[in-house]
């Protein structure tokens, strides 16, 4: 890949103890929409993680003794400062990740702001429990305290959004943190560090160490003074983190991959279902853990659905991420693009039909984007349930559509994968919606909608999609240690 000569390379630094610290070696980071190296990210290892953990440990005593109200004010200030720079953050997220500016501006950055505001508020409303035993002359109550230094590891698909979903509850509860964003998308985390001092976040409360998973990530996971790890990423990495942290008995929250079904019954309102299912399949280039990738359509409406679904998909434009008419930007990397394309090739080799997108339609890109990692939204039909396209997480703009006959059958097929993150169910029959939702093996079920979230309620997956839940109460419980105290009077 060529360097972007027209502009100087952006060079990031670690943020440790409230100071920006250079690193001895760096990793190249690419602009996915041009294929150029445009940024250098610290290649941190044990030494940098050690310094960050020390800073976080030193800051813990004071930060954990502040009142929830004091911490809440600081989180709100940080939210205001990010919101003030929303456009700059959105542009940076798009350039770094490949997503459209439109998506970053309306989803990623507003949600990052909201994460801080939400936990700034929710921390003020948490109460502990109390029970009485009059016959024994005892009262029992629970007390909760922050755990210490939290290790936070986040992926590349929703960079600032998912990182702040961890930082906000961790520090709201009085922990201090060492965060490691994905080495492929580090820029917005670094920009946020620049706002910490102004927001009043004391030095050492939030430390960010940049680098790869194998070096920086693992050093954090293995550090004896980091008792809890909140991780979002792939199932494979989660297995490795579980093994590495086992000798220390660390507390883990693991938010992992998905292979999410959409179940569309013949009484569904297709005027709502089709545009929403196109969005749930292709939003953010299909690079959201919650994206739909297996669409089960009841046989009576299968042909009609397919025709309308393909027509709706074709309305989604792929290209230059800053162009407001574009809906699908670039995929994260050249390697990932190849991987996603290979799934389409495998499906074709197995006899499935590619109805639109990859290998079927042509993609015209502006001259500056010829080397970007673009791919058209792709719809595949007649894929066997046991095919890798129906079993493995593709994490790109590819969705499979298959027919089913009965409710019983579709529940079994929808549950027939190792993952269990999210599902959507489309039907106007209220009884059926409840029945099906109860039996689906996944942490989230959306009926007649997708990705409508109330952050108060638990978020997370079953089976290979994760362990633990995050949300107002769940994150509070994860980021605090509970104690039961009994008083005899
Ligand atoms: P990944 O597992 O490769 O990396 C995630 C993070 O872990 C990165 O910061 C990476 O550097 C780090 N890492 C990698 N190896 C490590 C190791 N040995 N020790 C410690 N840290 C390590 O995942 P990705 O490719 O960045 O993200 C895509 C995956 O994330 C998909 O599977 C997607 O479904 C999942 N995801 C899940 C959710 C959810 O909430 N369930 C949300 C978004 C993404």
Coordinates of C-alpha atoms and ligand atoms in Angstrom, one line a residue:
X1 CA 0.0 0.0 0.0
X2 CA 1.1 3.5 -0.7
X3 CA 1.4 6.3 1.8
X4 CA -0.9 9.2 1.7
X5 CA 1.7 11.8 0.7
X6 CA -0.6 14.7 0.6
X7 CA -1.1 14.8 4.4
X8 CA 1.3 14.2 7.3
X9 CA 0.8 10.9 9.1
X10 CA -1.3 11.1 12.3
X11 CA 0.8 9.7 15.1
X12 CA -1.0 8.5 18.3
X13 CA 0.4 8.3 21.8
X14 CA -0.7 6.3 24.8
X15 CA -2.6 8.1 27.5
X16 CA -1.2 7.1 30.9
X17 CA -1.6 8.9 34.2
X18 CA -3.2 11.9 32.4
X19 CA -0.2 12.4 30.1
X20 CA 0.4 11.5 26.4
X21 CA 3.4 9.2 26.2
X22 CA 5.2 8.2 23.0
X23 CA 5.9 4.5 22.4
X24 CA 9.1 2.9 21.1
X25 CA 7.4 1.2 18.2
X26 CA 4.4 1.8 16.1
X27 CA 1.9 -0.1 13.8
X28 CA 0.5 1.3 10.5
X29 CA -3.1 2.0 10.4
X30 CA -5.0 2.2 7.1
X31 CA -7.8 4.3 5.8
X32 CA -10.1 1.6 4.5
X33 CA -11.7 3.7 1.9
X34 CA -8.4 4.5 0.1
X35 CA -6.1 1.7 1.1
X36 CA -3.5 4.3 2.3
X37 CA -1.6 4.2 5.6
X38 CA -2.6 7.4 7.3
X39 CA -2.0 6.9 11.0
X40 CA 0.6 5.3 13.3
X41 CA -0.6 3.5 16.4
X42 CA 1.6 2.7 19.4
X43 CA 2.6 -1.0 19.4
X44 CA 2.4 -1.2 23.2
X45 CA 3.5 -4.2 25.2
X46 CA 4.1 -5.3 28.8
X47 CA 6.0 -2.2 29.8
X48 CA 3.3 0.3 28.7
X49 CA 0.6 -1.8 30.2
X50 CA 2.5 -2.0 33.5
X51 CA 2.8 1.8 33.6
X52 CA -0.9 2.3 32.8
X53 CA -2.0 -0.3 35.5
X54 CA 0.3 1.5 38.0
X55 CA -1.3 4.9 37.2
X56 CA -4.8 3.4 37.5
X57 CA -3.9 1.7 40.8
X58 CA -2.6 5.0 42.2
X59 CA -5.7 6.9 41.1
X60 CA -8.1 4.3 42.5
X61 CA -8.1 5.3 46.2
X62 CA -9.2 8.9 45.6
X63 CA -11.6 8.2 42.7
X64 CA -13.4 5.4 44.5
X65 CA -13.9 7.6 47.5
X66 CA -15.7 10.4 45.5
X67 CA -19.4 10.5 45.8
X68 CA -21.6 9.1 42.9
X69 CA -22.8 12.7 42.4
X70 CA -19.3 14.0 41.9
X71 CA -18.4 11.3 39.4
X72 CA -21.7 11.8 37.7
X73 CA -21.0 15.5 37.1
X74 CA -17.6 14.6 35.5
X75 CA -19.2 12.0 33.2
X76 CA -21.8 14.6 32.1
X77 CA -19.1 17.1 31.4
X78 CA -17.2 14.5 29.2
X79 CA -20.4 13.8 27.3
X80 CA -20.9 17.5 26.6
X81 CA -17.3 17.9 25.4
X82 CA -17.6 14.9 23.0
X83 CA -20.9 16.2 21.8
X84 CA -19.4 19.7 21.1
X85 CA -16.9 18.0 18.8
X86 CA -19.4 15.5 17.4
X87 CA -18.7 16.3 13.7
X88 CA -14.9 16.0 14.2
X89 CA -15.4 12.6 15.9
X90 CA -17.7 11.4 13.2
X91 CA -15.3 12.3 10.4
X92 CA -12.5 10.6 12.3
X93 CA -14.5 7.5 13.0
X94 CA -15.4 7.2 9.3
X95 CA -11.9 7.7 8.1
X96 CA -10.4 5.2 10.5
X97 CA -13.1 2.5 10.2
X98 CA -14.5 2.9 6.7
X99 CA -18.1 3.4 7.8
X100 CA -20.1 6.3 6.3
X101 CA -19.9 9.7 8.0
X102 CA -23.7 9.6 8.0
X103 CA -23.7 6.5 10.2
X104 CA -20.9 7.7 12.6
X105 CA -22.7 11.1 12.9
X106 CA -26.1 9.6 13.7
X107 CA -25.2 6.3 15.5
X108 CA -21.6 5.9 16.8
X109 CA -20.9 9.3 18.3
X110 CA -24.3 10.2 19.6
X111 CA -24.4 6.8 21.3
X112 CA -20.9 7.4 22.8
X113 CA -22.2 10.7 24.3
X114 CA -25.3 9.0 25.5
X115 CA -23.3 6.2 27.2
X116 CA -21.7 8.8 29.5
X117 CA -25.0 10.6 30.2
X118 CA -26.8 7.4 30.8
X119 CA -24.4 6.0 33.4
X120 CA -24.0 9.5 34.9
X121 CA -27.7 9.3 35.7
X122 CA -28.1 5.6 36.4
X123 CA -25.4 5.6 39.0
X124 CA -27.5 8.0 41.1
X125 CA -30.4 5.6 41.2
X126 CA -28.8 2.3 42.3
X127 CA -29.9 1.0 45.6
X128 CA -28.7 -2.0 47.6
X129 CA -30.8 -4.6 49.5
X130 CA -31.9 -5.0 53.1
X131 CA -33.7 -7.9 54.8
X132 CA -34.8 -8.3 58.4
X133 CA -34.9 -11.4 60.7
X134 CA -36.8 -10.1 63.8
X135 CA -36.8 -13.5 65.5
X136 CA -33.0 -13.5 65.4
X137 CA -32.7 -9.8 66.1
X138 CA -30.8 -9.3 62.9
X139 CA -30.8 -7.1 59.8
X140 CA -28.9 -7.9 56.7
X141 CA -27.9 -5.5 54.0
X142 CA -25.7 -5.5 51.0
X143 CA -23.0 -3.0 50.3
X144 CA -21.3 -2.5 46.9
X145 CA -17.9 -1.2 46.2
X146 CA -15.8 -0.7 43.0
X147 CA -13.5 -3.5 42.3
X148 CA -10.3 -1.7 41.3
X149 CA -8.5 -1.5 38.0
X150 CA -10.8 -2.6 35.1
X151 CA -9.3 -3.9 31.9
X152 CA -11.4 -2.9 28.9
X153 CA -10.8 -4.4 25.4
X154 CA -13.0 -3.4 22.5
X155 CA -13.3 -4.3 18.8
X156 CA -13.1 -2.3 15.5
X157 CA -16.7 -2.2 14.3
X158 CA -18.2 0.4 16.6
X159 CA -15.0 1.9 18.1
X160 CA -15.9 4.8 20.3
X161 CA -19.5 3.5 20.9
X162 CA -18.4 0.2 22.4
X163 CA -15.4 1.5 24.3
X164 CA -17.5 4.2 26.0
X165 CA -20.2 1.5 26.8
X166 CA -17.4 0.0 29.0
X167 CA -15.6 3.1 30.3
X168 CA -18.7 4.9 31.4
X169 CA -20.1 2.3 33.8
X170 CA -16.6 1.3 35.0
X171 CA -15.7 4.8 36.1
X172 CA -19.2 5.8 37.2
X173 CA -19.0 2.9 39.7
X174 CA -15.7 4.2 41.0
X175 CA -13.2 1.9 39.3
X176 CA -10.2 3.2 37.3
X177 CA -9.5 1.7 33.9
X178 CA -6.9 0.7 31.4
X179 CA -8.6 0.5 28.0
X180 CA -7.2 -1.1 24.9
X181 CA -9.1 -0.3 21.7
X182 CA -8.7 -2.3 18.5
X183 CA -5.4 -1.6 16.8
X184 CA -7.3 -1.0 13.6
X185 CA -9.5 1.8 15.1
X186 CA -7.7 3.8 17.7
X187 CA -8.2 7.4 16.7
X188 CA -11.4 8.4 18.3
X189 CA -10.3 6.9 21.7
X190 CA -7.1 9.0 21.4
X191 CA -9.3 12.1 20.6
X192 CA -11.4 11.4 23.7
X193 CA -8.3 11.3 25.9
X194 CA -7.6 14.9 24.9
X195 CA -10.9 15.9 26.6
X196 CA -10.3 14.1 29.9
X197 CA -8.5 16.9 31.7
X198 CA -11.0 19.6 30.7
X199 CA -13.9 17.3 31.8
X200 CA -12.3 17.0 35.2
X201 CA -11.3 13.3 35.0
X202 CA -8.4 13.0 37.4
X203 CA -5.1 11.7 36.0
X204 CA -4.9 7.9 36.1
X205 CA -8.7 7.3 36.2
X206 CA -8.8 6.6 32.4
X207 CA -5.7 5.2 30.8
X208 CA -5.6 4.1 27.2
X209 CA -2.9 1.8 25.9
X210 CA -2.9 1.3 22.1
X211 CA -1.6 -1.8 20.3
X212 CA -2.3 -5.3 19.2
X213 CA -4.3 -8.0 21.0
X214 CA -1.5 -10.4 21.2
X215 CA 0.9 -7.9 22.8
X216 CA -1.0 -5.1 24.6
X217 CA -4.3 -7.0 25.1
X218 CA -2.7 -10.1 26.5
X219 CA -0.4 -8.1 28.8
X220 CA -3.6 -6.5 30.2
X221 CA -5.4 -9.8 30.6
X222 CA -2.4 -11.4 32.3
X223 CA -1.7 -8.5 34.7
X224 CA -2.2 -9.6 38.3
X225 CA -3.5 -6.2 39.4
X226 CA -6.4 -6.1 37.0
X227 CA -9.2 -8.2 38.6
X228 CA -11.8 -7.7 35.9
X229 CA -11.9 -7.7 32.2
X230 CA -14.7 -6.5 30.0
X231 CA -14.2 -7.7 26.5
X232 CA -16.2 -7.3 23.3
X233 CA -14.9 -9.1 20.2
X234 CA -14.7 -12.5 18.6
X235 CA -15.5 -15.9 20.3
X236 CA -12.0 -17.1 19.4
X237 CA -10.3 -14.3 21.3
X238 CA -12.7 -14.7 24.2
X239 CA -11.5 -18.3 24.6
X240 CA -7.9 -17.2 24.7
X241 CA -8.7 -14.5 27.3
X242 CA -10.6 -17.0 29.4
X243 CA -7.6 -19.3 29.4
X244 CA -5.1 -16.6 30.1
X245 CA -7.1 -15.1 32.9
X246 CA -8.0 -18.4 34.6
X247 CA -4.9 -18.6 36.8
X248 CA -5.9 -15.2 38.4
X249 CA -9.7 -16.1 38.7
X250 CA -10.6 -12.9 37.0
X251 CA -14.1 -11.7 36.6
X252 CA -15.0 -11.7 32.9
X253 CA -17.7 -10.1 30.8
X254 CA -17.6 -11.4 27.3
X255 CA -19.7 -9.9 24.4
X256 CA -19.0 -12.0 21.4
X257 CA -20.1 -12.8 17.8
X258 CA -23.5 -13.7 16.4
X259 CA -25.3 -15.5 13.6
X260 CA -28.6 -13.8 14.0
X261 CA -31.8 -15.1 12.5
X262 CA -34.7 -13.1 11.2
X263 CA -37.9 -15.1 11.2
X264 CA -40.6 -13.8 8.9
X265 CA -44.0 -15.4 9.1
X266 CA -46.6 -15.1 6.3
X267 CA -48.7 -12.5 8.2
X268 CA -45.8 -10.1 8.6
X269 CA -46.2 -6.5 7.5
X270 CA -43.7 -6.6 4.6
X271 CA -43.8 -2.8 4.1
X272 CA -42.1 -2.5 7.5
X273 CA -40.2 -5.8 7.5
X274 CA -38.4 -5.4 4.2
X275 CA -36.7 -2.1 4.8
X276 CA -35.9 -3.0 8.4
X277 CA -34.4 -6.4 7.4
X278 CA -32.3 -4.8 4.7
X279 CA -31.0 -2.4 7.4
X280 CA -30.5 -5.2 9.9
X281 CA -28.5 -7.1 7.3
X282 CA -26.3 -4.3 5.9
X283 CA -26.1 -1.4 8.4
X284 CA -22.5 -0.4 9.1
X285 CA -21.5 -2.8 6.1
X286 CA -23.0 -5.7 8.1
X287 CA -20.2 -5.2 10.6
X288 CA -22.4 -5.2 13.7
X289 CA -22.6 -8.1 16.0
X290 CA -26.4 -7.8 15.9
X291 CA -26.7 -7.8 12.2
X292 CA -29.1 -10.3 10.6
X293 CA -27.4 -13.0 8.5
X294 CA -29.9 -15.8 8.2
X295 CA -33.4 -14.8 7.0
X296 CA -36.1 -17.5 7.4
X297 CA -39.2 -16.7 5.3
X298 CA -42.4 -18.7 5.5
X299 CA -43.0 -20.5 2.2
X300 CA -46.2 -18.8 1.2
X301 CA -44.5 -15.4 0.9
X302 CA -41.0 -16.6 0.0
X303 CA -41.0 -15.5 -3.6
X304 CA -42.6 -12.2 -3.0
X305 CA -40.3 -11.5 -0.1
X306 CA -37.2 -12.4 -2.1
X307 CA -38.2 -10.2 -5.1
X308 CA -38.9 -7.1 -2.8
X309 CA -35.9 -7.7 -0.6
X310 CA -33.5 -7.8 -3.5
X311 CA -35.1 -4.6 -5.0
X312 CA -34.8 -2.8 -1.6
X313 CA -31.1 -4.0 -1.2
X314 CA -30.3 -2.6 -4.6
X315 CA -31.3 0.9 -3.4
X316 CA -28.4 0.9 -1.0
X317 CA -25.4 2.7 -2.5
X318 CA -21.9 1.6 -1.9
X319 CA -18.9 4.0 -2.1
X320 CA -17.0 7.0 -0.7
X321 CA -18.0 7.1 3.0
X322 CA -18.2 10.9 3.2
X323 CA -20.7 11.1 0.3
X324 CA -24.2 11.7 1.8
X325 CA -25.9 9.5 -0.8
X326 CA -23.8 6.5 0.2
X327 CA -25.2 3.9 2.6
X328 CA -22.4 1.3 2.6
X329 CA -18.8 2.4 3.2
X330 CA -15.6 0.3 3.2
X331 CA -14.9 -2.8 5.1
X332 CA -12.3 -2.6 7.9
X333 CA -9.4 -4.2 6.1
X334 CA -8.2 -5.9 2.9
X335 CA -7.9 -9.2 4.8
X336 CA -11.5 -8.9 6.1
X337 CA -12.8 -8.1 2.6
X338 CA -11.1 -11.2 1.2
X339 CA -12.6 -13.3 4.0
X340 CA -16.1 -12.0 3.4
X341 CA -15.8 -12.5 -0.4
X342 CA -14.6 -16.0 0.1
X343 CA -17.8 -16.9 1.9
X344 CA -19.8 -15.8 -1.1
X345 CA -17.6 -18.0 -3.4
X346 CA -18.0 -21.0 -1.1
X347 CA -21.8 -20.6 -1.2
X348 CA -21.7 -20.4 -5.0
X349 CA -19.6 -23.5 -5.1
X350 CA -22.1 -25.3 -2.9
X351 CA -24.9 -24.5 -5.4
X352 CA -26.5 -21.5 -3.7
X353 CA -27.8 -18.6 -5.8
X354 CA -26.3 -15.1 -5.4
X355 CA -29.2 -12.8 -6.2
X356 CA -27.4 -9.5 -6.1
X357 CA -24.0 -7.9 -5.1
X358 CA -20.7 -9.7 -5.1
X359 CA -19.8 -11.3 -8.4
X360 CA -23.2 -10.4 -9.9
X361 CA -23.4 -6.6 -10.1
X362 CA -20.6 -4.2 -10.8
X363 CA -19.3 -1.6 -8.5
X364 CA -18.2 1.8 -9.8
X365 CA -15.9 3.7 -7.4
X366 CA -14.5 7.2 -7.6
X367 CA -10.8 7.4 -8.7
X368 CA -9.6 8.0 -5.1
X369 CA -11.3 4.9 -3.8
X370 CA -10.2 2.3 -6.3
X371 CA -8.0 0.7 -3.7
X372 CA -10.5 0.9 -0.9
X373 CA -12.1 -2.2 0.7
X374 CA -15.6 -2.0 -0.8
X375 CA -18.1 -4.6 -1.5
X376 CA -21.8 -4.5 -2.6
X377 CA -24.5 -5.7 -0.3
X378 CA -25.0 -9.4 -1.3
X379 CA -28.1 -11.6 -1.0
X380 CA -27.8 -15.4 -1.2
X381 CA -30.7 -17.8 -1.6
X382 CA -31.0 -21.6 -1.4
X383 CA -28.2 -22.1 1.1
X384 CA -28.2 -25.3 3.1
X385 CA -28.5 -24.9 6.9
X386 CA -25.2 -26.8 7.4
X387 CA -23.3 -24.5 5.0
X388 CA -20.5 -22.4 6.5
X389 CA -22.5 -19.3 5.3
X390 CA -25.4 -20.3 7.6
X391 CA -23.2 -21.4 10.5
X392 CA -20.3 -19.0 10.8
X393 CA -20.2 -15.3 11.5
X394 CA -19.3 -13.5 8.2
X395 CA -19.4 -10.0 9.7
X396 CA -19.9 -8.3 6.3
X397 CA -22.6 -7.2 3.9
X398 CA -23.8 -10.7 3.2
X399 CA -27.2 -12.2 4.1
X400 CA -28.8 -15.6 3.3
X401 CA -32.5 -16.1 2.7
X402 CA -34.1 -19.5 3.0
X403 CA -37.7 -20.8 3.2
X404 CA -39.5 -22.6 6.1
X405 CA -42.9 -24.2 6.6
X406 CA -43.8 -24.4 10.3
X407 CA -43.3 -22.5 13.5
X408 CA -41.8 -25.6 15.2
X409 CA -39.4 -26.2 12.3
X410 CA -38.1 -22.6 12.2
X411 CA -37.4 -22.4 15.9
X412 CA -35.3 -25.5 15.7
X413 CA -33.4 -24.2 12.6
X414 CA -32.9 -20.7 14.1
X415 CA -31.4 -22.3 17.2
X416 CA -29.2 -24.6 15.1
X417 CA -26.0 -22.6 15.3
X418 CA -23.4 -22.3 18.0
X419 CA -24.2 -18.6 18.5
X420 CA -27.0 -17.0 20.5
X421 CA -26.9 -13.2 20.4
X422 CA -30.0 -11.7 18.8
X423 CA -33.0 -12.5 16.6
X424 CA -35.8 -10.7 15.0
X425 CA -39.4 -12.1 14.6
X426 CA -41.9 -10.7 12.2
X427 CA -45.6 -11.5 12.7
X428 CA -48.9 -9.8 13.6
X429 CA -50.0 -12.7 15.7
X430 CA -49.2 -11.6 19.3
X431 CA -49.5 -15.1 20.7
X432 CA -47.0 -16.5 18.2
X433 CA -44.6 -13.7 18.8
X434 CA -44.5 -14.5 22.5
X435 CA -44.2 -18.2 22.0
X436 CA -41.4 -17.9 19.5
X437 CA -39.5 -15.3 21.5
X438 CA -39.5 -17.5 24.6
X439 CA -38.0 -20.4 22.8
X440 CA -35.2 -18.7 20.8
X441 CA -31.8 -19.3 22.3
X442 CA -30.5 -15.8 22.2
X443 CA -30.0 -12.8 24.6
X444 CA -32.1 -10.4 22.6
X445 CA -35.3 -10.8 20.5
X446 CA -36.7 -7.9 18.5
X447 CA -40.2 -8.4 17.2
X448 CA -41.4 -6.2 14.3
X449 CA -38.3 -4.0 14.7
X450 CA -34.6 -4.1 15.1
X451 CA -31.9 -2.5 17.3
X452 CA -34.3 -0.6 19.4
X453 CA -32.4 -0.5 22.7
X454 CA -33.3 0.6 26.2
X455 CA -29.9 0.7 28.0
X456 CA -31.7 -0.1 31.3
X457 CA -32.2 -3.7 30.2
X458 CA -29.6 -6.5 29.9
X459 CA -27.6 -6.8 26.7
X460 CA -25.6 -9.8 25.8
X461 CA -25.6 -13.3 24.3
X462 CA -26.0 -17.0 25.1
X463 CA -24.0 -20.0 24.0
X464 CA -20.9 -18.9 22.0
X465 CA -22.1 -15.3 21.9
X466 CA -20.9 -14.6 25.4
X467 CA -21.0 -14.7 29.1
X468 CA -22.6 -12.0 31.3
X469 CA -24.8 -9.1 30.4
X470 CA -24.3 -5.3 30.3
X471 CA -26.9 -2.6 31.0
X472 CA -27.8 -0.2 33.8
X473 CA -28.2 -2.9 36.5
X474 CA -26.0 -5.5 34.9
X475 CA -23.0 -3.3 34.3
X476 CA -23.3 -1.9 37.9
X477 CA -23.2 -5.4 39.3
X478 CA -20.3 -6.4 37.1
X479 CA -18.2 -3.3 37.9
X480 CA -18.8 -3.6 41.7
X481 CA -18.1 -6.2 44.3
X482 CA -21.0 -7.0 46.6
X483 CA -20.8 -7.8 50.3
X484 CA -23.6 -9.0 52.7
X485 CA -23.4 -7.5 56.1
X486 CA -25.4 -8.8 59.1
X487 CA -26.0 -6.7 62.2
X488 CA -27.5 -8.2 65.4
X489 CA -29.1 -5.7 67.7
Ligands
LIG1 P1 -11.2 -9.6 18.0 O1 -11.6 -10.6 18.9 O2 -10.2 -9.9 16.9 O3 -10.6 -8.3 18.7 C1 -11.3 -7.6 19.7 C2 -10.3 -6.9 20.6 O4 -9.5 -7.9 21.3 C3 -9.3 -6.0 19.9 O5 -9.0 -4.9 20.7 C4 -8.0 -7.0 19.8 O6 -6.8 -6.3 19.7 C5 -8.1 -7.7 21.1 N1 -7.4 -9.0 21.2 C6 -7.2 -9.8 20.2 N2 -6.5 -10.9 20.6 C7 -6.3 -10.7 22.0 C8 -5.7 -11.5 23.0 N3 -5.1 -12.6 22.8 N4 -5.7 -11.0 24.3 C9 -6.4 -9.8 24.5 N5 -6.9 -9.0 23.6 C10 -6.9 -9.5 22.3 O7 -12.5 -9.0 17.4 P2 -12.7 -7.9 16.2 O8 -12.4 -8.6 14.9 O9 -12.0 -6.7 16.6 O10 -14.3 -7.6 16.3 C11 -15.2 -8.3 15.6 C12 -15.9 -9.3 16.5 O11 -16.5 -8.7 17.6 C13 -17.0 -10.0 15.9 O12 -17.0 -11.4 16.2 C14 -18.3 -9.4 16.4 O13 -19.4 -10.1 16.4 C15 -17.8 -9.1 17.8 N6 -18.6 -8.1 18.4 C16 -19.5 -8.4 19.5 C17 -20.3 -7.5 20.0 C18 -21.3 -7.8 21.2 O14 -21.7 -6.9 21.9 N7 -21.6 -9.0 21.4 C19 -20.2 -6.1 19.6 C20 -19.4 -5.8 18.5 C21 -18.6 -6.8 18.0

